[in-house]
mmCIF file of C-alpha atoms in Angstrom:
data_model
loop_
_atom_site.group_PDB
_atom_site.id
_atom_site.type_symbol
_atom_site.label_atom_id
_atom_site.label_comp_id
_atom_site.label_asym_id
_atom_site.label_seq_id
_atom_site.Cartn_x
_atom_site.Cartn_y
_atom_site.Cartn_z
ATOM 1 C CA UNK A 11 108.523 -44.207 81.933
ATOM 2 C CA UNK A 12 106.150 -43.902 78.968
ATOM 3 C CA UNK A 13 107.057 -45.035 75.454
ATOM 4 C CA UNK A 14 107.359 -41.425 74.332
ATOM 5 C CA UNK A 15 109.681 -40.657 77.235
ATOM 6 C CA UNK A 16 111.798 -43.713 76.438
ATOM 7 C CA UNK A 17 112.144 -42.624 72.820
ATOM 8 C CA UNK A 18 113.065 -39.125 73.938
ATOM 9 C CA UNK A 19 115.705 -40.537 76.285
ATOM 10 C CA UNK A 20 117.340 -42.315 73.351
ATOM 11 C CA UNK A 21 117.734 -39.071 71.434
ATOM 12 C CA UNK A 22 121.186 -37.529 71.648
ATOM 13 C CA UNK A 23 122.741 -34.501 70.094
ATOM 14 C CA UNK A 24 124.298 -34.915 66.672
ATOM 15 C CA UNK A 25 127.373 -37.126 67.027
ATOM 16 C CA UNK A 26 128.887 -36.270 63.656
ATOM 17 C CA UNK A 27 130.387 -33.078 62.209
ATOM 18 C CA UNK A 28 128.989 -30.787 59.558
ATOM 19 C CA UNK A 29 130.224 -31.741 56.080
ATOM 20 C CA UNK A 30 132.612 -28.880 55.379
ATOM 21 C CA UNK A 31 135.864 -28.671 53.458
ATOM 22 C CA UNK A 32 137.641 -29.562 56.705
ATOM 23 C CA UNK A 33 135.600 -32.772 56.908
ATOM 24 C CA UNK A 34 136.977 -33.981 53.581
ATOM 25 C CA UNK A 35 140.536 -32.817 54.266
ATOM 26 C CA UNK A 36 140.753 -34.554 57.617
ATOM 27 C CA UNK A 37 138.985 -37.653 56.236
ATOM 28 C CA UNK A 38 141.655 -38.061 53.549
ATOM 29 C CA UNK A 39 144.386 -37.430 56.122
ATOM 30 C CA UNK A 40 142.883 -40.126 58.350
ATOM 31 C CA UNK A 41 142.722 -42.650 55.525
ATOM 32 C CA UNK A 42 146.345 -41.943 54.648
ATOM 33 C CA UNK A 43 147.342 -42.533 58.257
ATOM 34 C CA UNK A 44 145.374 -45.788 58.186
ATOM 35 C CA UNK A 45 147.697 -47.010 55.446
ATOM 36 C CA UNK A 46 151.020 -45.677 56.730
ATOM 37 C CA UNK A 47 150.559 -46.120 60.490
ATOM 38 C CA UNK A 48 149.564 -49.777 60.126
ATOM 39 C CA UNK A 49 152.728 -50.285 58.029
ATOM 40 C CA UNK A 50 154.759 -48.402 60.640
ATOM 41 C CA UNK A 51 153.672 -50.685 63.496
ATOM 42 C CA UNK A 52 153.579 -53.897 61.489
ATOM 43 C CA UNK A 53 156.677 -53.508 59.325
ATOM 44 C CA UNK A 54 158.908 -50.713 60.671
ATOM 45 C CA UNK A 55 158.579 -51.710 64.326
ATOM 46 C CA UNK A 56 158.396 -55.392 63.403
ATOM 47 C CA UNK A 57 155.394 -56.075 65.654
ATOM 48 C CA UNK A 58 153.814 -58.367 63.091
ATOM 49 C CA UNK A 59 150.474 -58.317 61.303
ATOM 50 C CA UNK A 60 148.359 -60.297 63.770
ATOM 51 C CA UNK A 61 149.675 -58.608 66.969
ATOM 52 C CA UNK A 62 149.268 -55.201 65.312
ATOM 53 C CA UNK A 63 145.675 -56.041 64.406
ATOM 54 C CA UNK A 64 144.922 -57.144 67.972
ATOM 55 C CA UNK A 65 146.490 -54.019 69.481
ATOM 56 C CA UNK A 66 144.679 -51.646 67.132
ATOM 57 C CA UNK A 67 141.437 -53.602 67.489
ATOM 58 C CA UNK A 68 141.520 -53.199 71.273
ATOM 59 C CA UNK A 69 142.367 -49.504 70.933
ATOM 60 C CA UNK A 70 139.482 -49.035 68.505
ATOM 61 C CA UNK A 71 137.019 -50.788 70.831
ATOM 62 C CA UNK A 72 138.065 -48.614 73.771
ATOM 63 C CA UNK A 73 137.828 -45.332 71.876
ATOM 64 C CA UNK A 74 134.677 -46.510 70.087
ATOM 65 C CA UNK A 75 133.070 -47.166 73.473
ATOM 66 C CA UNK A 76 133.931 -43.632 74.588
ATOM 67 C CA UNK A 77 132.479 -42.281 71.331
ATOM 68 C CA UNK A 78 129.211 -44.116 71.950
ATOM 69 C CA UNK A 79 129.102 -42.878 75.533
ATOM 70 C CA UNK A 80 129.438 -39.261 74.451
ATOM 71 C CA UNK A 81 126.198 -37.324 74.020
ATOM 72 C CA UNK A 82 127.427 -34.814 71.452
ATOM 73 C CA UNK A 83 130.024 -34.330 68.753
ATOM 74 C CA UNK A 84 133.519 -33.923 70.230
ATOM 75 C CA UNK A 85 136.054 -33.263 67.424
ATOM 76 C CA UNK A 86 139.048 -34.932 69.079
ATOM 77 C CA UNK A 87 137.127 -38.059 70.099
ATOM 78 C CA UNK A 88 135.250 -38.378 66.814
ATOM 79 C CA UNK A 89 138.310 -38.059 64.572
ATOM 80 C CA UNK A 90 140.471 -40.243 66.828
ATOM 81 C CA UNK A 91 137.805 -42.921 66.341
ATOM 82 C CA UNK A 92 138.016 -42.408 62.561
ATOM 83 C CA UNK A 93 141.821 -42.746 62.642
ATOM 84 C CA UNK A 94 141.650 -45.985 64.615
ATOM 85 C CA UNK A 95 138.861 -47.477 62.514
ATOM 86 C CA UNK A 96 140.901 -46.541 59.441
ATOM 87 C CA UNK A 97 143.943 -48.411 60.761
ATOM 88 C CA UNK A 98 141.848 -51.372 61.914
ATOM 89 C CA UNK A 99 139.906 -51.582 58.641
ATOM 90 C CA UNK A 100 143.179 -51.580 56.719
ATOM 91 C CA UNK A 101 144.556 -54.363 58.906
ATOM 92 C CA UNK A 102 141.433 -56.492 58.473
ATOM 93 C CA UNK A 103 141.968 -56.542 54.714
ATOM 94 C CA UNK A 104 145.734 -57.067 55.098
ATOM 95 C CA UNK A 105 145.098 -60.072 57.343
ATOM 96 C CA UNK A 106 142.740 -61.604 54.827
ATOM 97 C CA UNK A 107 145.211 -61.023 51.981
ATOM 98 C CA UNK A 108 148.590 -61.693 53.608
ATOM 99 C CA UNK A 109 147.624 -63.861 56.568
ATOM 100 C CA UNK A 110 144.886 -66.039 55.099
ATOM 101 C CA UNK A 111 145.669 -65.853 51.395
ATOM 102 C CA UNK A 112 142.255 -64.482 50.412
ATOM 103 C CA UNK A 113 142.507 -62.932 46.908
ATOM 104 C CA UNK A 114 141.922 -59.190 46.725
ATOM 105 C CA UNK A 115 139.156 -59.820 44.193
ATOM 106 C CA UNK A 116 137.291 -61.901 46.788
ATOM 107 C CA UNK A 117 137.857 -59.311 49.527
ATOM 108 C CA UNK A 118 136.539 -56.574 47.239
ATOM 109 C CA UNK A 119 133.366 -58.529 46.459
ATOM 110 C CA UNK A 120 132.756 -59.573 50.074
ATOM 111 C CA UNK A 121 133.224 -56.084 51.536
ATOM 112 C CA UNK A 122 131.097 -54.584 48.756
ATOM 113 C CA UNK A 123 128.259 -56.946 49.669
ATOM 114 C CA UNK A 124 128.661 -56.263 53.396
ATOM 115 C CA UNK A 125 128.629 -52.513 52.771
ATOM 116 C CA UNK A 126 125.520 -52.709 50.578
ATOM 117 C CA UNK A 127 123.757 -54.881 53.159
ATOM 118 C CA UNK A 128 124.627 -52.396 55.897
ATOM 119 C CA UNK A 129 123.200 -49.540 53.826
ATOM 120 C CA UNK A 130 120.075 -51.596 53.078
ATOM 121 C CA UNK A 131 119.446 -52.551 56.723
ATOM 122 C CA UNK A 132 120.137 -48.995 57.837
ATOM 123 C CA UNK A 133 117.641 -47.555 55.395
ATOM 124 C CA UNK A 134 114.963 -50.206 56.001
ATOM 125 C CA UNK A 135 115.256 -49.601 59.737
ATOM 126 C CA UNK A 136 115.626 -45.806 59.833
ATOM 127 C CA UNK A 137 114.320 -44.610 56.445
ATOM 128 C CA UNK A 138 117.420 -42.440 56.041
ATOM 129 C CA UNK A 139 121.132 -42.705 55.333
ATOM 130 C CA UNK A 140 121.951 -39.090 56.071
ATOM 131 C CA UNK A 141 124.776 -38.592 58.546
ATOM 132 C CA UNK A 142 122.873 -35.577 59.848
ATOM 133 C CA UNK A 143 120.284 -38.012 61.185
ATOM 134 C CA UNK A 144 122.775 -39.729 63.509
ATOM 135 C CA UNK A 145 121.116 -38.730 66.762
ATOM 136 C CA UNK A 146 120.248 -42.174 68.209
ATOM 137 C CA UNK A 147 122.485 -45.022 69.364
ATOM 138 C CA UNK A 148 121.038 -47.346 66.743
ATOM 139 C CA UNK A 149 121.826 -44.997 63.890
ATOM 140 C CA UNK A 150 125.294 -44.423 65.269
ATOM 141 C CA UNK A 151 125.892 -48.191 65.252
ATOM 142 C CA UNK A 152 124.881 -48.321 61.579
ATOM 143 C CA UNK A 153 127.085 -45.296 60.876
ATOM 144 C CA UNK A 154 130.290 -46.745 62.346
ATOM 145 C CA UNK A 155 129.645 -50.175 60.821
ATOM 146 C CA UNK A 156 129.372 -48.470 57.439
ATOM 147 C CA UNK A 157 132.615 -46.584 57.977
ATOM 148 C CA UNK A 158 134.470 -49.772 58.956
ATOM 149 C CA UNK A 159 133.374 -51.529 55.766
ATOM 150 C CA UNK A 160 134.288 -48.482 53.628
ATOM 151 C CA UNK A 161 137.841 -48.598 54.970
ATOM 152 C CA UNK A 162 138.174 -52.364 54.478
ATOM 153 C CA UNK A 163 136.694 -52.145 50.976
ATOM 154 C CA UNK A 164 138.807 -49.136 50.035
ATOM 155 C CA UNK A 165 141.961 -50.965 51.111
ATOM 156 C CA UNK A 166 141.082 -53.999 48.998
ATOM 157 C CA UNK A 167 140.208 -51.923 45.919
ATOM 158 C CA UNK A 168 143.287 -49.708 46.256
ATOM 159 C CA UNK A 169 145.683 -52.649 46.649
ATOM 160 C CA UNK A 170 144.000 -54.566 43.844
ATOM 161 C CA UNK A 171 144.469 -51.836 41.269
ATOM 162 C CA UNK A 172 147.675 -50.156 42.418
ATOM 163 C CA UNK A 173 149.694 -53.301 43.189
ATOM 164 C CA UNK A 174 148.186 -56.495 41.839
ATOM 165 C CA UNK A 175 147.016 -55.012 38.539
ATOM 166 C CA UNK A 176 150.122 -52.857 38.318
ATOM 167 C CA UNK A 177 148.575 -49.410 37.878
ATOM 168 C CA UNK A 178 150.887 -47.880 40.477
ATOM 169 C CA UNK A 179 150.138 -45.639 43.445
ATOM 170 C CA UNK A 180 149.987 -42.245 41.733
ATOM 171 C CA UNK A 181 147.856 -43.308 38.730
ATOM 172 C CA UNK A 182 145.423 -45.107 41.046
ATOM 173 C CA UNK A 183 145.160 -42.009 43.240
ATOM 174 C CA UNK A 184 144.563 -39.765 40.224
ATOM 175 C CA UNK A 185 141.831 -42.055 38.887
ATOM 176 C CA UNK A 186 140.068 -42.124 42.262
ATOM 177 C CA UNK A 187 140.410 -38.342 42.582
ATOM 178 C CA UNK A 188 138.784 -38.040 39.156
ATOM 179 C CA UNK A 189 135.868 -40.183 40.327
ATOM 180 C CA UNK A 190 135.350 -38.023 43.420
ATOM 181 C CA UNK A 191 135.454 -34.819 41.347
ATOM 182 C CA UNK A 192 132.927 -36.323 38.911
ATOM 183 C CA UNK A 193 130.582 -37.146 41.793
ATOM 184 C CA UNK A 194 130.892 -33.587 43.098
ATOM 185 C CA UNK A 195 130.081 -32.159 39.669
ATOM 186 C CA UNK A 196 127.119 -34.530 39.311
ATOM 187 C CA UNK A 197 125.761 -33.306 42.664
ATOM 188 C CA UNK A 198 126.443 -29.669 41.835
ATOM 189 C CA UNK A 199 125.089 -29.522 38.297
ATOM 190 C CA UNK A 200 123.126 -32.721 37.573
ATOM 191 C CA UNK A 201 121.084 -32.848 40.793
ATOM 192 C CA UNK A 202 122.618 -36.088 42.079
ATOM 193 C CA UNK A 203 121.104 -36.787 45.498
ATOM 194 C CA UNK A 204 123.248 -35.234 48.228
ATOM 195 C CA UNK A 205 123.207 -38.290 50.510
ATOM 196 C CA UNK A 206 124.051 -40.642 47.657
ATOM 197 C CA UNK A 207 126.845 -38.338 46.474
ATOM 198 C CA UNK A 208 128.226 -38.088 50.013
ATOM 199 C CA UNK A 209 128.541 -41.838 50.519
ATOM 200 C CA UNK A 210 130.046 -42.460 47.068
ATOM 201 C CA UNK A 211 132.670 -39.784 47.727
ATOM 202 C CA UNK A 212 133.229 -41.104 51.259
ATOM 203 C CA UNK A 213 133.893 -44.622 50.005
ATOM 204 C CA UNK A 214 136.383 -43.463 47.382
ATOM 205 C CA UNK A 215 138.353 -41.237 49.755
ATOM 206 C CA UNK A 216 139.696 -44.473 51.244
ATOM 207 C CA UNK A 217 141.609 -45.684 48.154
ATOM 208 C CA UNK A 218 142.546 -42.050 47.481
ATOM 209 C CA UNK A 219 144.109 -41.672 50.925
ATOM 210 C CA UNK A 220 145.744 -45.107 50.711
ATOM 211 C CA UNK A 221 147.256 -44.336 47.308
ATOM 212 C CA UNK A 222 148.507 -40.996 48.628
ATOM 213 C CA UNK A 223 150.030 -42.680 51.679
ATOM 214 C CA UNK A 224 151.728 -45.353 49.582
ATOM 215 C CA UNK A 225 152.982 -42.792 47.073
ATOM 216 C CA UNK A 226 154.570 -40.700 49.824
ATOM 217 C CA UNK A 227 155.962 -43.548 51.924
ATOM 218 C CA UNK A 228 157.086 -46.185 49.421
ATOM 219 C CA UNK A 229 160.691 -46.133 48.121
ATOM 220 C CA UNK A 230 161.442 -44.293 44.899
ATOM 221 C CA UNK A 231 162.322 -47.559 43.154
ATOM 222 C CA UNK A 232 158.742 -48.758 43.832
ATOM 223 C CA UNK A 233 157.173 -45.605 42.381
ATOM 224 C CA UNK A 234 156.884 -43.600 45.617
ATOM 225 C CA UNK A 235 158.593 -40.520 47.039
ATOM 226 C CA UNK A 236 160.530 -42.485 49.649
ATOM 227 C CA UNK A 237 159.481 -40.548 52.770
ATOM 228 C CA UNK A 238 158.901 -43.772 54.661
ATOM 229 C CA UNK A 239 155.955 -44.858 56.826
ATOM 230 C CA UNK A 240 157.329 -43.107 59.931
ATOM 231 C CA UNK A 241 157.768 -39.627 58.459
ATOM 232 C CA UNK A 242 154.523 -39.820 56.468
ATOM 233 C CA UNK A 243 152.551 -40.917 59.547
ATOM 234 C CA UNK A 244 154.040 -38.142 61.703
ATOM 235 C CA UNK A 245 153.328 -35.443 59.091
ATOM 236 C CA UNK A 246 149.712 -36.457 58.660
ATOM 237 C CA UNK A 247 149.058 -37.051 62.364
ATOM 238 C CA UNK A 248 150.346 -33.557 63.114
ATOM 239 C CA UNK A 249 148.134 -32.133 60.369
ATOM 240 C CA UNK A 250 145.118 -33.995 61.800
ATOM 241 C CA UNK A 251 145.921 -32.726 65.294
ATOM 242 C CA UNK A 252 146.218 -29.146 64.045
ATOM 243 C CA UNK A 253 142.849 -29.262 62.293
ATOM 244 C CA UNK A 254 141.172 -30.902 65.299
ATOM 245 C CA UNK A 255 142.458 -28.143 67.599
ATOM 246 C CA UNK A 256 141.164 -25.521 65.166
ATOM 247 C CA UNK A 257 137.741 -27.176 64.932
ATOM 248 C CA UNK A 258 137.558 -27.584 68.695
ATOM 249 C CA UNK A 259 138.239 -23.888 69.226
ATOM 250 C CA UNK A 260 136.070 -22.479 66.442
ATOM 251 C CA UNK A 261 133.186 -25.012 66.522
ATOM 252 C CA UNK A 262 133.203 -24.532 62.754
ATOM 253 C CA UNK A 263 131.932 -28.046 62.025
ATOM 254 C CA UNK A 264 129.566 -28.460 64.973
ATOM 255 C CA UNK A 265 125.932 -29.018 63.997
ATOM 256 C CA UNK A 266 123.813 -26.154 65.295
ATOM 257 C CA UNK A 267 121.540 -27.059 68.183
ATOM 258 C CA UNK A 268 118.495 -25.658 66.443
ATOM 259 C CA UNK A 269 119.128 -27.666 63.296
ATOM 260 C CA UNK A 270 116.309 -30.090 62.640
ATOM 261 C CA UNK A 271 117.410 -33.737 62.390
ATOM 262 C CA UNK A 272 117.075 -35.284 58.957
ATOM 263 C CA UNK A 273 114.609 -38.169 59.004
ATOM 264 C CA UNK A 274 114.226 -39.010 55.328
ATOM 265 C CA UNK A 275 116.693 -39.817 52.609
ATOM 266 C CA UNK A 276 114.953 -37.547 50.143
ATOM 267 C CA UNK A 277 111.390 -36.532 49.438
ATOM 268 C CA UNK A 278 111.751 -37.838 45.876
ATOM 269 C CA UNK A 279 112.394 -41.440 46.897
ATOM 270 C CA UNK A 280 111.709 -42.895 43.465
ATOM 271 C CA UNK A 281 114.209 -40.540 41.867
ATOM 272 C CA UNK A 282 116.840 -41.413 44.469
ATOM 273 C CA UNK A 283 116.203 -45.123 43.930
ATOM 274 C CA UNK A 284 116.760 -44.740 40.184
ATOM 275 C CA UNK A 285 119.908 -42.672 40.772
ATOM 276 C CA UNK A 286 121.260 -45.332 43.135
ATOM 277 C CA UNK A 287 120.669 -48.124 40.627
ATOM 278 C CA UNK A 288 122.326 -46.088 37.862
ATOM 279 C CA UNK A 289 125.364 -45.295 40.048
ATOM 280 C CA UNK A 290 125.740 -48.945 41.096
ATOM 281 C CA UNK A 291 125.494 -50.054 37.466
ATOM 282 C CA UNK A 292 128.087 -47.513 36.340
ATOM 283 C CA UNK A 293 130.592 -48.513 39.018
ATOM 284 C CA UNK A 294 129.972 -52.228 38.412
ATOM 285 C CA UNK A 295 130.516 -51.790 34.689
ATOM 286 C CA UNK A 296 133.560 -49.550 35.132
ATOM 287 C CA UNK A 297 135.065 -51.826 37.798
ATOM 288 C CA UNK A 298 134.638 -55.077 35.901
ATOM 289 C CA UNK A 299 135.662 -53.459 32.616
ATOM 290 C CA UNK A 300 138.862 -51.916 33.989
ATOM 291 C CA UNK A 301 139.707 -55.132 35.832
ATOM 292 C CA UNK A 302 139.289 -57.137 32.624
ATOM 293 C CA UNK A 303 141.453 -54.691 30.655
ATOM 294 C CA UNK A 304 144.249 -54.702 33.250
ATOM 295 C CA UNK A 305 144.120 -58.495 33.577
ATOM 296 C CA UNK A 306 144.282 -58.925 29.803
ATOM 297 C CA UNK A 307 147.280 -56.585 29.642
ATOM 298 C CA UNK A 308 149.046 -58.683 32.262
ATOM 299 C CA UNK A 309 148.128 -61.886 30.422
ATOM 300 C CA UNK A 310 149.514 -60.491 27.157
ATOM 301 C CA UNK A 311 152.770 -59.656 28.894
ATOM 302 C CA UNK A 312 153.115 -63.263 29.968
ATOM 303 C CA UNK A 313 154.255 -66.009 27.585
ATOM 304 C CA UNK A 314 151.045 -67.858 26.689
ATOM 305 C CA UNK A 315 153.067 -70.989 25.908
ATOM 306 C CA UNK A 316 154.157 -71.359 29.526
ATOM 307 C CA UNK A 317 152.363 -74.051 31.505
ATOM 308 C CA UNK A 318 154.577 -74.005 34.598
ATOM 309 C CA UNK A 319 156.679 -71.602 36.641
ATOM 310 C CA UNK A 320 159.918 -73.298 35.582
ATOM 311 C CA UNK A 321 162.578 -70.643 35.103
ATOM 312 C CA UNK A 322 160.251 -67.834 36.185
ATOM 313 C CA UNK A 323 161.364 -67.604 39.825
ATOM 314 C CA UNK A 324 165.102 -66.972 39.614
ATOM 315 C CA UNK A 325 164.837 -63.342 40.785
ATOM 316 C CA UNK A 326 162.997 -64.413 43.942
ATOM 317 C CA UNK A 327 165.571 -67.137 44.630
ATOM 318 C CA UNK A 328 168.315 -64.496 44.385
ATOM 319 C CA UNK A 329 166.524 -62.127 46.774
ATOM 320 C CA UNK A 330 165.938 -64.850 49.347
ATOM 321 C CA UNK A 331 169.557 -66.014 49.123
ATOM 322 C CA UNK A 332 170.690 -62.432 49.770
ATOM 323 C CA UNK A 333 168.280 -62.259 52.681
ATOM 324 C CA UNK A 334 169.620 -65.532 54.067
ATOM 325 C CA UNK A 335 173.179 -64.209 53.936
ATOM 326 C CA UNK A 336 172.107 -61.038 55.728
ATOM 327 C CA UNK A 337 170.333 -62.998 58.471
ATOM 328 C CA UNK A 338 173.309 -65.297 58.972
ATOM 329 C CA UNK A 339 175.453 -62.171 59.334
ATOM 330 C CA UNK A 340 172.862 -60.839 61.816
ATOM 331 C CA UNK A 341 172.389 -57.809 59.604
ATOM 332 C CA UNK A 342 168.638 -57.522 60.069
ATOM 333 C CA UNK A 343 168.502 -54.039 58.574
ATOM 334 C CA UNK A 344 169.718 -55.440 55.245
ATOM 335 C CA UNK A 345 167.452 -58.473 55.646
ATOM 336 C CA UNK A 346 164.400 -56.228 56.104
ATOM 337 C CA UNK A 347 165.349 -54.224 53.017
ATOM 338 C CA UNK A 348 165.474 -57.453 51.050
ATOM 339 C CA UNK A 349 162.128 -58.414 52.583
ATOM 340 C CA UNK A 350 160.645 -55.204 51.173
ATOM 341 C CA UNK A 351 162.104 -56.063 47.760
ATOM 342 C CA UNK A 352 160.715 -59.582 47.966
ATOM 343 C CA UNK A 353 157.223 -58.420 48.941
ATOM 344 C CA UNK A 354 157.015 -55.709 46.299
ATOM 345 C CA UNK A 355 158.362 -57.829 43.449
ATOM 346 C CA UNK A 356 156.158 -60.766 44.418
ATOM 347 C CA UNK A 357 153.036 -58.562 44.500
ATOM 348 C CA UNK A 358 153.866 -57.042 41.114
ATOM 349 C CA UNK A 359 154.407 -60.458 39.539
ATOM 350 C CA UNK A 360 151.431 -62.092 41.285
ATOM 351 C CA UNK A 361 148.862 -61.749 38.496
ATOM 352 C CA UNK A 362 151.281 -62.976 35.817
ATOM 353 C CA UNK A 363 152.536 -65.945 37.832
ATOM 354 C CA UNK A 364 149.049 -66.969 38.964
ATOM 355 C CA UNK A 365 147.874 -66.992 35.356
ATOM 356 C CA UNK A 366 150.555 -69.606 34.608
ATOM 357 C CA UNK A 367 150.135 -71.908 37.638
ATOM 358 C CA UNK A 368 147.834 -70.768 40.423
ATOM 359 C CA UNK A 369 148.421 -73.858 42.599
ATOM 360 C CA UNK A 370 152.201 -73.480 42.594
ATOM 361 C CA UNK A 371 151.888 -69.724 43.171
ATOM 362 C CA UNK A 372 149.672 -70.302 46.208
ATOM 363 C CA UNK A 373 152.153 -72.755 47.730
ATOM 364 C CA UNK A 374 155.060 -70.345 47.262
ATOM 365 C CA UNK A 375 153.001 -67.386 48.484
ATOM 366 C CA UNK A 376 152.450 -69.121 51.822
ATOM 367 C CA UNK A 377 156.183 -69.666 52.353
ATOM 368 C CA UNK A 378 157.005 -66.069 51.397
ATOM 369 C CA UNK A 379 154.446 -64.758 53.901
ATOM 370 C CA UNK A 380 156.227 -66.775 56.618
ATOM 371 C CA UNK A 381 159.601 -65.357 55.571
ATOM 372 C CA UNK A 382 158.340 -61.775 55.655
ATOM 373 C CA UNK A 383 156.720 -62.231 59.066
ATOM 374 C CA UNK A 384 159.805 -63.798 60.673
ATOM 375 C CA UNK A 385 162.373 -61.415 59.172
ATOM 376 C CA UNK A 386 160.313 -58.379 60.171
ATOM 377 C CA UNK A 387 159.618 -59.664 63.663
ATOM 378 C CA UNK A 388 161.051 -57.628 66.489
ATOM 379 C CA UNK A 389 162.445 -60.789 68.102
ATOM 380 C CA UNK A 390 165.216 -61.137 65.494
ATOM 381 C CA UNK A 391 165.395 -64.909 65.967
ATOM 382 C CA UNK A 392 168.167 -65.991 63.579
ATOM 383 C CA UNK A 393 167.330 -69.708 63.685
ATOM 384 C CA UNK A 394 163.639 -69.097 63.034
ATOM 385 C CA UNK A 395 164.386 -66.774 60.124
ATOM 386 C CA UNK A 396 166.898 -69.167 58.595
ATOM 387 C CA UNK A 397 164.394 -72.011 58.858
ATOM 388 C CA UNK A 398 161.644 -69.978 57.159
ATOM 389 C CA UNK A 399 163.917 -68.756 54.366
ATOM 390 C CA UNK A 400 165.327 -72.241 53.702
ATOM 391 C CA UNK A 401 161.797 -73.686 53.539
ATOM 392 C CA UNK A 402 160.774 -70.983 51.071
ATOM 393 C CA UNK A 403 163.945 -71.447 49.007
ATOM 394 C CA UNK A 404 163.296 -75.165 48.830
ATOM 395 C CA UNK A 405 159.817 -74.563 47.397
ATOM 396 C CA UNK A 406 161.048 -71.852 45.024
ATOM 397 C CA UNK A 407 163.978 -73.924 43.725
ATOM 398 C CA UNK A 408 161.941 -77.092 43.246
ATOM 399 C CA UNK A 409 159.290 -75.197 41.288
ATOM 400 C CA UNK A 410 161.828 -73.146 39.320
ATOM 401 C CA UNK A 411 163.771 -76.239 38.158
ATOM 402 C CA UNK A 412 160.902 -78.544 37.250
#
């Protein structure tokens, strides 16, 4: 087979949908499911963070393999892959944060770098970042790698601002929605490059969907609507299924066969380069500025005279004592409710407590993670839960009474 024939054999039909209004609707629905469905399996079913990650990782690899094997865009297969990569990307960040204790600030920086490197390698290799150019296996590999990092990054950014910096789910979602609308207006009226605008909007739909999912599923006392992860996941999965059936029947988002593949990012490469630098600078400035403002607000709320966590942990001691009583009574439903209270209150207080004594906070954080994992486990091992809670209480009490 000649070189030309080999290249022709690598060409496949477009593997991605047209960017229509349905694309953005279903993308946001998928990102919301990524947030709520991972919580449903991990927390509601009590499977645990690591087993959930392994299960969803295997599922993603299987469906991803089928997606790569396909030779054209199949709505059901494509969007099922997006749902699974959304769940898996969310779990990757959750494992780093909850399982390994990696700060959300570090996760945000690392995934930002990985995403930028993926874009850079993709462009240097293919001279395009347009999703309408995804008609070779190599470009498809770049495409799905990019999507994975957008979900992981979006999870880190969303959790950082909504929980750790205390903005709340709804305000965070509204801010992100404002950013996406601004990008659309810049593309529509200020001639922002279409490919650049697409990827900026795509990245920010992740924290938008996550904030929406948290707002719908989290209890009212935590600033949500209290629908729960189960109901929220079912509602959005049904909506995704309905749209997929519609797209499969109408072919509304299928790239036309006679459409020429896009091989260049933009004819005005210098202009696009300048736009990209400007956009990166704006987001870097806005991100660091807003982070500094929120952190300073948290620092002002804390007593600057405090040099230790003495007397600052009584609420957490009370919650864990209530949880211990519930476990001893084998009332795991009440114990899991207290676990939710413990996790939420600990996340909200994290920035303030870390600013006082980061070392002590880190030690306590590790014991609380163990408590949450054991209490939420489907095994309902009373002895194991009691042991984890007592170990955490010992650390909390010793730090609180120093």
